[in-house]
Every structure is written in C-alpha cells, then in structure tokens.
Amino acid sequence: RVRCRAWRAAPSGLPREGLTVLYSRIAGTGSYLPDRVLSNADLERIVDTTDAWIQERTGIRQRHVAADGQTTADLAEMAALRAMEAAGVTAADIDMLVVGTTTPDLIFPSTACLVQARLGANGCAAFDVNAACSGFIYALSMADKFVRSGQSKCALVIGAETLTRMIDWTDRGTCVLFGDGAGAVVLKPSEETGILSTHLHADGGYKELLFNPVGVSAGFIDEPGHGVKVKMIGNELFKVAVRALARTAEEALAANELPQEALDWLVPHQANLRIITATARHLGLPMERVIVTVDRHGNTSSGSVPLALDEAVRDGRIQRGQLLLMEAFGGGITWGSALLRY
Ligand code: COA
C-alpha cells in the first residue's frame, strides 16, 4: 500500500529522509508490428533509390506496413493486450488510457477511446497526445504525473502509428524512412524506483522541417504535390535532432544527479541509425548498450520507443532495476526524454 501520495523526492530521485516516495513503474510491456514487410529492394522498384544508399544514410533494411483496412487502433489494441498480459492486469484494472499518435483513425473520437471500447476498459479517462514522433514520451510523461499523484493506479500508455498512410510514395527522401507499428506499457504505482523524471520540449518555430499540411481548416484534398503527405527537410532536421537529443539526455542525467556511466541502456527513437549513433557517442555509451530496431522497423514514429523497449525486455537484455534513458524527437518540432529504472 502506498503510504504517502506526495512526490517529494530529492533531485537524485532518492527519497528524502522519513518520506515514502511514490513512483510510477513499468509493470509490463507489449508491442505489435503488422505482418507485411517492405524491403529496400521493394522500394528500389518504386522510387529512384538503392538498398546501399538507404542502409548507408539511415541504417534501415526493411519496415512493416499495415494491411489495407488495418488501422492505428488495430495496432494499438494488439500492443495493449500484450502489455496487459505481461503486467498481469485486466481491462477492469485500467483507470487511464493515453495514446501517443499522429495518425489517429479519426479526428474524433480519439484513438484512445476506440481502443478503450475494444478492450472493455470503458469509463476511465482516455485521450490521445499528438506530439508527432515524441508522442509516446509525451504520453508516458502525462501518465507518470497521474500515477505519481495517486490519481491513477493502473495507466495504459500506447504509442501507435500508421505513418505509411501519409507518405508520398514518389518522394524518395521520405518514403524510405517510415514504417507502421505500436508499443505499449502498463504503469503502476510503486515504492520501488521507477520513472525518475521526464523532460518535454517543443519549438514550433521549426514547423517547416517536418509537417503534414492537411487538417480541418486546410482541408483534406489528396492531389499530387498537395494533400495528405508528409513534407520534410531531412538534412536540416537531422542537425536539429542531434543537438536536441544530446541536450535532453544531459538534462535528464543532470536533473537526477547521475553520471553518464550510470546508464545501462539508451532506448532511442528509431529515426536514423546515424542520429542514434551520434547520441550514443555524446553519452559515451558503446552501441552494445543501445537498443536498435531501426534496421528492421524503420521509423514508426510514436511506436518506435515502446517497440524497442518491448523487444529488449522480451529478449532479456533489459533487466529489472537497470537504468534506462528513453528519448525521442519529431515534427513540431518536439523532443523529450524519460529516465527510469525498469
Ligand atoms: N535514395 C537515393 N538518393 C536519395 C534518397 C534516396 N532514398 N533520398 C535523398 N537522396 C539524395 C538527395 O536527392 C540528394 O541528392 P542531390 O545531392 O543530388 O541533391 C542526396 O541524396 C543528399 O540528400 P540529403 O537530404 O542531404 O541526404 P542526407 O544524408 O541528409 O540523408 C535523410 C537524408 C532523410 C536520410 C537524413 O537527412 C535524415 O535522416 N534526416 C532526419 C529525418 C528524420 O529523422 N525524420 C523523422 C523525424 S521523427
């Protein structure tokens, strides 16, 4: 039982004397990838590109693509069920459901509401967070605050996307990068250390680097050169991302007075292997302590961090008690991190 609901940890994340600290802790993880795999060789037949270029510039070999009619909520539901099973909870236990997504099935109801109804978790709070590829980190941060304050006893946090649906398949600069997928975690209150801190940022001044121009006011016209397609200035975004991720990693460690050497794992957003390598180098972490899925998943946006986490938890690399730094960046631009003991 939780004796003290207040969050009064010292900056180090250690309880102040005489106080019981309530953390939110990951009780279980799950993920789901659609069956269909699109290889670089497949893309060579669609746009003017080569497997060698894609691998050298991004590290991506293949990505998964949702089947016709398969939606973000479908992927989210599968990931959620697996996370719930791993955490040993049922739909009746869930009292909060947050979905990070930038590819919701509908404008409304939110994807969280659609998933809630399918799971049978009706009645609890359910909402989407749109922070583009940082969506899962943003969603996790929201849920962490609710659990820590005692308002939620069992939060389901999902990152789910069908980003390939809004890709211009004639634009070789973007279509080789993205894939579909979902990951989820169940957060529960714990007196054992869990999430130490989360750090969220955005700079709307960089909107032009990555955006999708459709919307309620802009309209939803899908024509060549317009419409429901992601626009990106990749090489500019690359530089901004590397700088932002290095800063947020430093920020998370400094806020908890922890040295870089304390980190067991970096679980980064999987956009480009070169960005991941640059962040790891900045942290002085060897690549053996970085979870990499971008080679097989491509960039699954909000799905990428929880997919990587689930893979490494299930294959036994990530162990209970280890210190993890998760980080992400995306359109907005948005970026952020979560430092936690698994
Ligand atoms: N195949 C072959 N050539 C390609 C190509 C492809 N798929 N995509 C772009 N090119 C070409 C360009 O047309 C350009 O040709 P040019 O020199 O004749 O004009 C050349 O490669 C270099 O383009 P550039 O954009 O400078 O390459 P890059 O090394 O920056 O790599 C990205 C491009 C997109 C892989 C890289 O910038 C990147 O990953 N940026 C971050 C994107 C990202 O993470 N987005 C999601 C954020 S959540």
mmCIF file of N, CA, C and O in Angstrom, residues 105-197:
data_model
loop_
_atom_site.group_PDB
_atom_site.id
_atom_site.type_symbol
_atom_site.label_atom_id
_atom_site.label_comp_id
_atom_site.label_asym_id
_atom_site.label_seq_id
_atom_site.Cartn_x
_atom_site.Cartn_y
_atom_site.Cartn_z
ATOM 1 N N ASP A 105 -7.109 7.153 -36.170
ATOM 2 C CA ASP A 105 -8.069 6.608 -37.147
ATOM 3 C C ASP A 105 -9.004 7.713 -37.621
ATOM 4 O O ASP A 105 -9.349 7.801 -38.799
ATOM 5 N N LEU A 106 -9.464 8.527 -36.677
ATOM 6 C CA LEU A 106 -10.449 9.576 -36.942
ATOM 7 C C LEU A 106 -9.980 10.873 -36.281
ATOM 8 O O LEU A 106 -9.130 10.838 -35.404
ATOM 9 N N ILE A 107 -10.575 12.011 -36.692
ATOM 10 C CA ILE A 107 -10.307 13.254 -35.955
ATOM 11 C C ILE A 107 -10.829 13.084 -34.523
ATOM 12 O O ILE A 107 -10.168 13.434 -33.568
ATOM 13 N N PHE A 108 -12.022 12.591 -34.397
ATOM 14 C CA PHE A 108 -12.541 12.148 -33.115
ATOM 15 C C PHE A 108 -13.603 11.099 -33.367
ATOM 16 O O PHE A 108 -14.158 11.073 -34.459
ATOM 17 N N PRO A 109 -13.912 10.216 -32.426
ATOM 18 C CA PRO A 109 -13.274 10.074 -31.128
ATOM 19 C C PRO A 109 -11.784 9.750 -31.247
ATOM 20 O O PRO A 109 -11.330 9.264 -32.277
ATOM 21 N N SER A 110 -11.078 10.012 -30.165
ATOM 22 C CA SER A 110 -9.637 9.757 -30.135
ATOM 23 C C SER A 110 -9.371 8.265 -30.311
ATOM 24 O O SER A 110 -10.241 7.418 -30.038
ATOM 25 N N THR A 111 -8.153 7.961 -30.739
ATOM 26 C CA THR A 111 -7.753 6.556 -30.854
ATOM 27 C C THR A 111 -7.845 5.887 -29.484
ATOM 28 O O THR A 111 -8.207 4.712 -29.374
ATOM 29 N N ALA A 112 -7.527 6.639 -28.429
ATOM 30 C CA ALA A 112 -7.606 6.090 -27.073
ATOM 31 C C ALA A 112 -9.029 5.619 -26.764
ATOM 32 O O ALA A 112 -9.223 4.555 -26.175
ATOM 33 N N CYS A 113 -10.039 6.406 -27.182
ATOM 34 C CA CYS A 113 -11.431 5.998 -26.941
ATOM 35 C C CYS A 113 -11.776 4.744 -27.749
ATOM 36 O O CYS A 113 -12.479 3.851 -27.260
ATOM 37 N N LEU A 114 -11.284 4.680 -28.999
ATOM 38 C CA LEU A 114 -11.567 3.500 -29.828
ATOM 39 C C LEU A 114 -10.955 2.253 -29.194
ATOM 40 O O LEU A 114 -11.593 1.191 -29.126
ATOM 41 N N VAL A 115 -9.726 2.381 -28.718
ATOM 42 C CA VAL A 115 -9.035 1.234 -28.106
ATOM 43 C C VAL A 115 -9.706 0.870 -26.784
ATOM 44 O O VAL A 115 -9.891 -0.303 -26.468
ATOM 45 N N GLN A 116 -10.099 1.895 -26.044
ATOM 46 C CA GLN A 116 -10.765 1.655 -24.754
ATOM 47 C C GLN A 116 -11.990 0.762 -24.919
ATOM 48 O O GLN A 116 -12.196 -0.203 -24.182
ATOM 49 N N ALA A 117 -12.816 1.100 -25.928
ATOM 50 C CA ALA A 117 -14.045 0.335 -26.154
ATOM 51 C C ALA A 117 -13.726 -1.109 -26.539
ATOM 52 O O ALA A 117 -14.389 -2.052 -26.096
ATOM 53 N N ARG A 118 -12.685 -1.295 -27.362
ATOM 54 C CA ARG A 118 -12.340 -2.664 -27.772
ATOM 55 C C ARG A 118 -11.830 -3.500 -26.605
ATOM 56 O O ARG A 118 -12.089 -4.697 -26.529
ATOM 57 N N LEU A 119 -11.064 -2.843 -25.718
ATOM 58 C CA LEU A 119 -10.518 -3.578 -24.578
ATOM 59 C C LEU A 119 -11.594 -3.834 -23.526
ATOM 60 O O LEU A 119 -11.451 -4.726 -22.702
ATOM 61 N N GLY A 120 -12.634 -3.003 -23.539
ATOM 62 C CA GLY A 120 -13.649 -3.100 -22.496
ATOM 63 C C GLY A 120 -13.229 -2.377 -21.228
ATOM 64 O O GLY A 120 -13.595 -2.773 -20.127
ATOM 65 N N ALA A 121 -12.414 -1.325 -21.400
ATOM 66 C CA ALA A 121 -11.960 -0.538 -20.240
ATOM 67 C C ALA A 121 -12.813 0.721 -20.116
ATOM 68 O O ALA A 121 -12.353 1.748 -19.598
ATOM 69 N N ASN A 122 -14.056 0.641 -20.550
ATOM 70 C CA ASN A 122 -14.949 1.800 -20.619
ATOM 71 C C ASN A 122 -15.096 2.499 -19.278
ATOM 72 O O ASN A 122 -15.202 1.836 -18.258
ATOM 73 N N GLY A 123 -15.100 3.806 -19.327
ATOM 74 C CA GLY A 123 -15.351 4.597 -18.118
ATOM 75 C C GLY A 123 -14.141 5.363 -17.636
ATOM 76 O O GLY A 123 -14.295 6.435 -17.062
ATOM 77 N N CYS A 124 -12.942 4.847 -17.897
ATOM 78 C CA CYS A 124 -11.751 5.567 -17.412
ATOM 79 C C CYS A 124 -11.398 6.699 -18.367
ATOM 80 O O CYS A 124 -11.910 6.772 -19.485
ATOM 81 N N ALA A 125 -10.520 7.589 -17.922
ATOM 82 C CA ALA A 125 -10.056 8.680 -18.786
ATOM 83 C C ALA A 125 -9.320 8.104 -19.983
ATOM 84 O O ALA A 125 -8.547 7.152 -19.843
ATOM 85 N N ALA A 126 -9.578 8.639 -21.172
ATOM 86 C CA ALA A 126 -8.897 8.149 -22.374
ATOM 87 C C ALA A 126 -8.699 9.322 -23.321
ATOM 88 O O ALA A 126 -9.655 10.029 -23.643
ATOM 89 N N PHE A 127 -7.457 9.534 -23.742
ATOM 90 C CA PHE A 127 -7.196 10.636 -24.670
ATOM 91 C C PHE A 127 -5.910 10.397 -25.457
ATOM 92 O O PHE A 127 -5.044 9.635 -25.042
ATOM 93 N N ASP A 128 -5.826 11.069 -26.618
ATOM 94 C CA ASP A 128 -4.631 11.000 -27.454
ATOM 95 C C ASP A 128 -3.714 12.179 -27.147
ATOM 96 O O ASP A 128 -4.171 13.254 -26.747
ATOM 97 N N VAL A 129 -2.440 11.954 -27.383
ATOM 98 C CA VAL A 129 -1.454 13.033 -27.327
ATOM 99 C C VAL A 129 -0.796 13.092 -28.695
ATOM 100 O O VAL A 129 -0.265 12.086 -29.170
ATOM 101 N N ASN A 130 -0.868 14.249 -29.338
ATOM 102 C CA ASN A 130 -0.207 14.401 -30.630
ATOM 103 C C ASN A 130 1.053 15.233 -30.443
ATOM 104 O O ASN A 130 0.986 16.447 -30.304
ATOM 105 N N ALA A 131 2.171 14.559 -30.421
ATOM 106 C CA ALA A 131 3.469 15.246 -30.375
ATOM 107 C C ALA A 131 4.358 14.628 -31.449
ATOM 108 O O ALA A 131 5.567 14.493 -31.266
ATOM 109 N N ALA A 132 3.732 14.217 -32.553
ATOM 110 C CA ALA A 132 4.413 13.532 -33.652
ATOM 111 C C ALA A 132 5.251 12.379 -33.097
ATOM 112 O O ALA A 132 4.760 11.650 -32.228
ATOM 113 N N CYS A 133 6.505 12.247 -33.523
ATOM 114 C CA CYS A 133 7.286 11.065 -33.115
ATOM 115 C C CYS A 133 7.626 11.050 -31.631
ATOM 116 O O CYS A 133 8.036 10.022 -31.096
ATOM 117 N N SER A 134 7.470 12.178 -30.937
ATOM 118 C CA SER A 134 7.700 12.202 -29.485
ATOM 119 C C SER A 134 6.447 11.790 -28.723
ATOM 120 O O SER A 134 6.418 11.877 -27.478
ATOM 121 N N GLY A 135 5.421 11.350 -29.408
ATOM 122 C CA GLY A 135 4.118 11.091 -28.790
ATOM 123 C C GLY A 135 4.166 10.138 -27.611
ATOM 124 O O GLY A 135 3.501 10.364 -26.601
ATOM 125 N N PHE A 136 4.965 9.074 -27.722
ATOM 126 C CA PHE A 136 4.991 8.116 -26.608
ATOM 127 C C PHE A 136 5.639 8.740 -25.373
ATOM 128 O O PHE A 136 5.151 8.560 -24.258
ATOM 129 N N ILE A 137 6.733 9.476 -25.566
ATOM 130 C CA ILE A 137 7.411 10.103 -24.416
ATOM 131 C C ILE A 137 6.468 11.120 -23.763
ATOM 132 O O ILE A 137 6.369 11.197 -22.537
ATOM 133 N N TYR A 138 5.752 11.881 -24.576
ATOM 134 C CA TYR A 138 4.775 12.833 -24.029
ATOM 135 C C TYR A 138 3.674 12.078 -23.262
ATOM 136 O O TYR A 138 3.293 12.473 -22.161
ATOM 137 N N ALA A 139 3.150 11.008 -23.858
ATOM 138 C CA ALA A 139 2.057 10.246 -23.229
ATOM 139 C C ALA A 139 2.535 9.626 -21.918
ATOM 140 O O ALA A 139 1.826 9.645 -20.901
ATOM 141 N N LEU A 140 3.753 9.087 -21.945
ATOM 142 C CA LEU A 140 4.321 8.471 -20.736
ATOM 143 C C LEU A 140 4.460 9.515 -19.625
ATOM 144 O O LEU A 140 4.173 9.250 -18.457
ATOM 145 N N SER A 141 4.883 10.701 -20.009
ATOM 146 C CA SER A 141 5.061 11.774 -19.038
ATOM 147 C C SER A 141 3.724 12.171 -18.401
ATOM 148 O O SER A 141 3.637 12.372 -17.186
ATOM 149 N N MET A 142 2.672 12.252 -19.228
ATOM 150 C CA MET A 142 1.334 12.569 -18.692
ATOM 151 C C MET A 142 0.926 11.505 -17.682
ATOM 152 O O MET A 142 0.530 11.806 -16.555
ATOM 153 N N ALA A 143 1.014 10.244 -18.095
ATOM 154 C CA ALA A 143 0.557 9.146 -17.233
ATOM 155 C C ALA A 143 1.387 9.087 -15.948
ATOM 156 O O ALA A 143 0.851 8.828 -14.868
ATOM 157 N N ASP A 144 2.684 9.339 -16.075
ATOM 158 C CA ASP A 144 3.571 9.335 -14.895
ATOM 159 C C ASP A 144 3.069 10.311 -13.834
ATOM 160 O O ASP A 144 3.019 9.984 -12.641
ATOM 161 N N LYS A 145 2.653 11.501 -14.286
ATOM 162 C CA LYS A 145 2.183 12.508 -13.321
ATOM 163 C C LYS A 145 0.905 12.028 -12.618
ATOM 164 O O LYS A 145 0.735 12.256 -11.422
ATOM 165 N N PHE A 146 0.017 11.402 -13.354
ATOM 166 C CA PHE A 146 -1.236 10.910 -12.752
ATOM 167 C C PHE A 146 -0.958 9.790 -11.744
ATOM 168 O O PHE A 146 -1.560 9.740 -10.683
ATOM 169 N N VAL A 147 -0.056 8.883 -12.111
ATOM 170 C CA VAL A 147 0.237 7.760 -11.216
ATOM 171 C C VAL A 147 0.948 8.268 -9.963
ATOM 172 O O VAL A 147 0.616 7.894 -8.845
ATOM 173 N N ARG A 148 1.921 9.138 -10.148
ATOM 174 C CA ARG A 148 2.673 9.669 -9.010
ATOM 175 C C ARG A 148 1.797 10.437 -8.037
ATOM 176 O O ARG A 148 2.029 10.437 -6.837
ATOM 177 N N SER A 149 0.801 11.115 -8.562
ATOM 178 C CA SER A 149 -0.051 11.923 -7.691
ATOM 179 C C SER A 149 -1.124 11.072 -7.023
ATOM 180 O O SER A 149 -1.895 11.571 -6.220
ATOM 181 N N GLY A 150 -1.194 9.802 -7.383
ATOM 182 C CA GLY A 150 -2.182 8.916 -6.774
ATOM 183 C C GLY A 150 -3.496 8.878 -7.522
ATOM 184 O O GLY A 150 -4.413 8.145 -7.150
ATOM 185 N N GLN A 151 -3.613 9.650 -8.614
ATOM 186 C CA GLN A 151 -4.897 9.701 -9.324
ATOM 187 C C GLN A 151 -5.124 8.464 -10.192
ATOM 188 O O GLN A 151 -6.257 8.101 -10.468
ATOM 189 N N SER A 152 -4.046 7.838 -10.644
ATOM 190 C CA SER A 152 -4.179 6.606 -11.426
ATOM 191 C C SER A 152 -3.434 5.478 -10.723
ATOM 192 O O SER A 152 -2.310 5.663 -10.250
ATOM 193 N N LYS A 153 -4.070 4.318 -10.704
ATOM 194 C CA LYS A 153 -3.439 3.133 -10.102
ATOM 195 C C LYS A 153 -2.965 2.162 -11.178
ATOM 196 O O LYS A 153 -2.267 1.187 -10.902
ATOM 197 N N CYS A 154 -3.418 2.391 -12.398
ATOM 198 C CA CYS A 154 -3.043 1.473 -13.477
ATOM 199 C C CYS A 154 -3.278 2.189 -14.813
ATOM 200 O O CYS A 154 -4.401 2.248 -15.292
ATOM 201 N N ALA A 155 -2.197 2.730 -15.361
ATOM 202 C CA ALA A 155 -2.329 3.514 -16.596
ATOM 203 C C ALA A 155 -1.781 2.717 -17.774
ATOM 204 O O ALA A 155 -0.710 2.111 -17.671
ATOM 205 N N LEU A 156 -2.535 2.736 -18.857
ATOM 206 C CA LEU A 156 -2.088 2.078 -20.095
ATOM 207 C C LEU A 156 -1.604 3.176 -21.042
ATOM 208 O O LEU A 156 -2.361 4.097 -21.366
ATOM 209 N N VAL A 157 -0.335 3.085 -21.445
ATOM 210 C CA VAL A 157 0.272 4.113 -22.298
ATOM 211 C C VAL A 157 0.702 3.443 -23.597
ATOM 212 O O VAL A 157 1.462 2.465 -23.579
ATOM 213 N N ILE A 158 0.219 3.991 -24.715
ATOM 214 C CA ILE A 158 0.463 3.352 -26.013
ATOM 215 C C ILE A 158 1.082 4.378 -26.968
ATOM 216 O O ILE A 158 0.730 5.552 -26.949
ATOM 217 N N GLY A 159 2.015 3.918 -27.793
ATOM 218 C CA GLY A 159 2.473 4.701 -28.943
ATOM 219 C C GLY A 159 2.117 3.900 -30.179
ATOM 220 O O GLY A 159 2.568 2.751 -30.300
ATOM 221 N N ALA A 160 1.298 4.442 -31.068
ATOM 222 C CA ALA A 160 0.824 3.641 -32.209
ATOM 223 C C ALA A 160 0.693 4.517 -33.448
ATOM 224 O O ALA A 160 0.210 5.651 -33.360
ATOM 225 N N GLU A 161 1.139 3.981 -34.581
ATOM 226 C CA GLU A 161 1.110 4.782 -35.816
ATOM 227 C C GLU A 161 0.926 3.923 -37.056
ATOM 228 O O GLU A 161 1.409 2.789 -37.115
ATOM 229 N N THR A 162 0.270 4.532 -38.032
ATOM 230 C CA THR A 162 0.260 4.006 -39.407
ATOM 231 C C THR A 162 0.763 5.139 -40.306
ATOM 232 O O THR A 162 0.022 5.659 -41.145
ATOM 233 N N LEU A 163 2.010 5.500 -40.084
ATOM 234 C CA LEU A 163 2.556 6.669 -40.778
ATOM 235 C C LEU A 163 2.704 6.448 -42.285
ATOM 236 O O LEU A 163 2.707 7.414 -43.059
ATOM 237 N N THR A 164 2.817 5.183 -42.688
ATOM 238 C CA THR A 164 2.995 4.940 -44.135
ATOM 239 C C THR A 164 1.759 5.393 -44.924
ATOM 240 O O THR A 164 1.839 5.606 -46.119
ATOM 241 N N ARG A 165 0.634 5.573 -44.206
ATOM 242 C CA ARG A 165 -0.598 6.033 -44.862
ATOM 243 C C ARG A 165 -0.483 7.472 -45.354
ATOM 244 O O ARG A 165 -1.249 7.889 -46.223
ATOM 245 N N MET A 166 0.436 8.248 -44.756
ATOM 246 C CA MET A 166 0.524 9.647 -45.197
ATOM 247 C C MET A 166 1.899 9.962 -45.783
ATOM 248 O O MET A 166 2.386 11.073 -45.703
ATOM 249 N N ILE A 167 2.474 8.934 -46.387
ATOM 250 C CA ILE A 167 3.766 9.103 -47.049
ATOM 251 C C ILE A 167 3.549 9.283 -48.545
ATOM 252 O O ILE A 167 2.704 8.613 -49.144
ATOM 253 N N ASP A 168 4.330 10.181 -49.130
ATOM 254 C CA ASP A 168 4.333 10.363 -50.582
ATOM 255 C C ASP A 168 5.258 9.296 -51.174
ATOM 256 O O ASP A 168 6.486 9.393 -51.053
ATOM 257 N N TRP A 169 4.645 8.286 -51.791
ATOM 258 C CA TRP A 169 5.447 7.150 -52.286
ATOM 259 C C TRP A 169 6.216 7.491 -53.565
ATOM 260 O O TRP A 169 6.842 6.617 -54.152
ATOM 261 N N THR A 170 6.145 8.770 -53.990
ATOM 262 C CA THR A 170 7.002 9.193 -55.113
ATOM 263 C C THR A 170 8.188 10.021 -54.597
ATOM 264 O O THR A 170 9.034 10.444 -55.373
ATOM 265 N N ASP A 171 8.234 10.288 -53.286
ATOM 266 C CA ASP A 171 9.300 11.117 -52.708
ATOM 267 C C ASP A 171 10.338 10.213 -52.035
ATOM 268 O O ASP A 171 10.126 9.731 -50.915
ATOM 269 N N ARG A 172 11.466 10.005 -52.705
ATOM 270 C CA ARG A 172 12.475 9.080 -52.173
ATOM 271 C C ARG A 172 13.113 9.599 -50.885
ATOM 272 O O ARG A 172 13.700 8.827 -50.120
ATOM 273 N N GLY A 173 12.984 10.911 -50.647
ATOM 274 C CA GLY A 173 13.567 11.500 -49.435
ATOM 275 C C GLY A 173 12.803 11.138 -48.167
ATOM 276 O O GLY A 173 13.347 11.237 -47.061
ATOM 277 N N THR A 174 11.529 10.737 -48.303
ATOM 278 C CA THR A 174 10.759 10.385 -47.100
ATOM 279 C C THR A 174 10.252 8.933 -47.111
ATOM 280 O O THR A 174 10.199 8.297 -46.057
ATOM 281 N N CYS A 175 9.893 8.419 -48.291
ATOM 282 C CA CYS A 175 9.185 7.127 -48.284
ATOM 283 C C CYS A 175 10.051 5.964 -47.816
ATOM 284 O O CYS A 175 9.525 4.928 -47.416
ATOM 285 N N VAL A 176 11.369 6.138 -47.847
ATOM 286 C CA VAL A 176 12.239 5.033 -47.425
ATOM 287 C C VAL A 176 12.366 4.966 -45.898
ATOM 288 O O VAL A 176 12.899 4.003 -45.359
ATOM 289 N N LEU A 177 11.883 6.009 -45.209
ATOM 290 C CA LEU A 177 12.187 6.136 -43.780
ATOM 291 C C LEU A 177 11.172 5.475 -42.850
ATOM 292 O O LEU A 177 11.536 5.009 -41.779
ATOM 293 N N PHE A 178 9.898 5.507 -43.238
ATOM 294 C CA PHE A 178 8.859 5.238 -42.239
ATOM 295 C C PHE A 178 8.273 3.829 -42.306
ATOM 296 O O PHE A 178 8.272 3.191 -43.357
ATOM 297 N N GLY A 179 7.750 3.389 -41.158
ATOM 298 C CA GLY A 179 7.069 2.101 -41.058
ATOM 299 C C GLY A 179 5.911 2.230 -40.088
ATOM 300 O O GLY A 179 5.725 3.276 -39.457
ATOM 301 N N ASP A 180 5.134 1.162 -39.950
ATOM 302 C CA ASP A 180 3.970 1.153 -39.052
ATOM 303 C C ASP A 180 4.231 0.220 -37.875
ATOM 304 O O ASP A 180 4.930 -0.798 -38.015
ATOM 305 N N GLY A 181 3.620 0.536 -36.734
ATOM 306 C CA GLY A 181 3.783 -0.334 -35.568
ATOM 307 C C GLY A 181 3.287 0.336 -34.307
ATOM 308 O O GLY A 181 2.927 1.521 -34.322
ATOM 309 N N ALA A 182 3.244 -0.450 -33.236
ATOM 310 C CA ALA A 182 2.760 0.082 -31.953
ATOM 311 C C ALA A 182 3.464 -0.593 -30.795
ATOM 312 O O ALA A 182 3.870 -1.756 -30.891
ATOM 313 N N GLY A 183 3.602 0.157 -29.715
ATOM 314 C CA GLY A 183 4.139 -0.401 -28.473
ATOM 315 C C GLY A 183 3.347 0.154 -27.307
ATOM 316 O O GLY A 183 2.678 1.192 -27.442
ATOM 317 N N ALA A 184 3.388 -0.548 -26.178
ATOM 318 C CA ALA A 184 2.590 -0.109 -25.027
ATOM 319 C C ALA A 184 3.277 -0.494 -23.730
ATOM 320 O O ALA A 184 4.076 -1.439 -23.698
ATOM 321 N N VAL A 185 2.962 0.261 -22.687
ATOM 322 C CA VAL A 185 3.399 -0.119 -21.337
ATOM 323 C C VAL A 185 2.224 0.068 -20.378
ATOM 324 O O VAL A 185 1.342 0.894 -20.616
ATOM 325 N N VAL A 186 2.251 -0.713 -19.307
ATOM 326 C CA VAL A 186 1.320 -0.505 -18.194
ATOM 327 C C VAL A 186 2.128 0.124 -17.059
ATOM 328 O O VAL A 186 3.193 -0.383 -16.702
ATOM 329 N N LEU A 187 1.644 1.244 -16.554
ATOM 330 C CA LEU A 187 2.310 1.938 -15.440
ATOM 331 C C LEU A 187 1.506 1.736 -14.164
ATOM 332 O O LEU A 187 0.287 1.914 -14.166
ATOM 333 N N LYS A 188 2.213 1.387 -13.088
ATOM 334 C CA LYS A 188 1.534 1.232 -11.799
ATOM 335 C C LYS A 188 2.333 1.945 -10.712
ATOM 336 O O LYS A 188 3.546 2.105 -10.850
ATOM 337 N N PRO A 189 1.656 2.349 -9.628
ATOM 338 C CA PRO A 189 2.393 2.980 -8.538
ATOM 339 C C PRO A 189 3.305 1.977 -7.841
ATOM 340 O O PRO A 189 2.961 0.797 -7.751
ATOM 341 N N SER A 190 4.441 2.467 -7.383
ATOM 342 C CA SER A 190 5.389 1.571 -6.726
ATOM 343 C C SER A 190 6.249 2.364 -5.761
ATOM 344 O O SER A 190 6.582 3.518 -6.015
ATOM 345 N N GLU A 191 6.623 1.715 -4.676
ATOM 346 C CA GLU A 191 7.586 2.348 -3.770
ATOM 347 C C GLU A 191 9.004 2.090 -4.256
ATOM 348 O O GLU A 191 9.941 2.739 -3.796
ATOM 349 N N GLU A 192 9.161 1.121 -5.133
ATOM 350 C CA GLU A 192 10.473 0.912 -5.760
ATOM 351 C C GLU A 192 10.662 1.949 -6.858
ATOM 352 O O GLU A 192 9.695 2.343 -7.513
ATOM 353 N N THR A 193 11.911 2.342 -7.078
ATOM 354 C CA THR A 193 12.178 3.395 -8.056
ATOM 355 C C THR A 193 11.693 2.984 -9.433
ATOM 356 O O THR A 193 11.974 1.886 -9.893
ATOM 357 N N GLY A 194 10.976 3.877 -10.088
ATOM 358 C CA GLY A 194 10.511 3.665 -11.461
ATOM 359 C C GLY A 194 10.961 4.834 -12.316
ATOM 360 O O GLY A 194 12.157 5.082 -12.446
ATOM 361 N N ILE A 195 9.996 5.593 -12.821
ATOM 362 C CA ILE A 195 10.360 6.751 -13.643
ATOM 363 C C ILE A 195 10.939 7.840 -12.738
ATOM 364 O O ILE A 195 10.287 8.286 -11.793
ATOM 365 N N LEU A 196 12.173 8.234 -13.018
ATOM 366 C CA LEU A 196 12.839 9.256 -12.200
ATOM 367 C C LEU A 196 12.412 10.645 -12.628
ATOM 368 O O LEU A 196 12.126 11.502 -11.797
ATOM 369 N N SER A 197 12.406 10.883 -13.933
ATOM 370 C CA SER A 197 11.950 12.188 -14.422
ATOM 371 C C SER A 197 11.660 12.093 -15.915
ATOM 372 O O SER A 197 12.174 11.209 -16.606
#
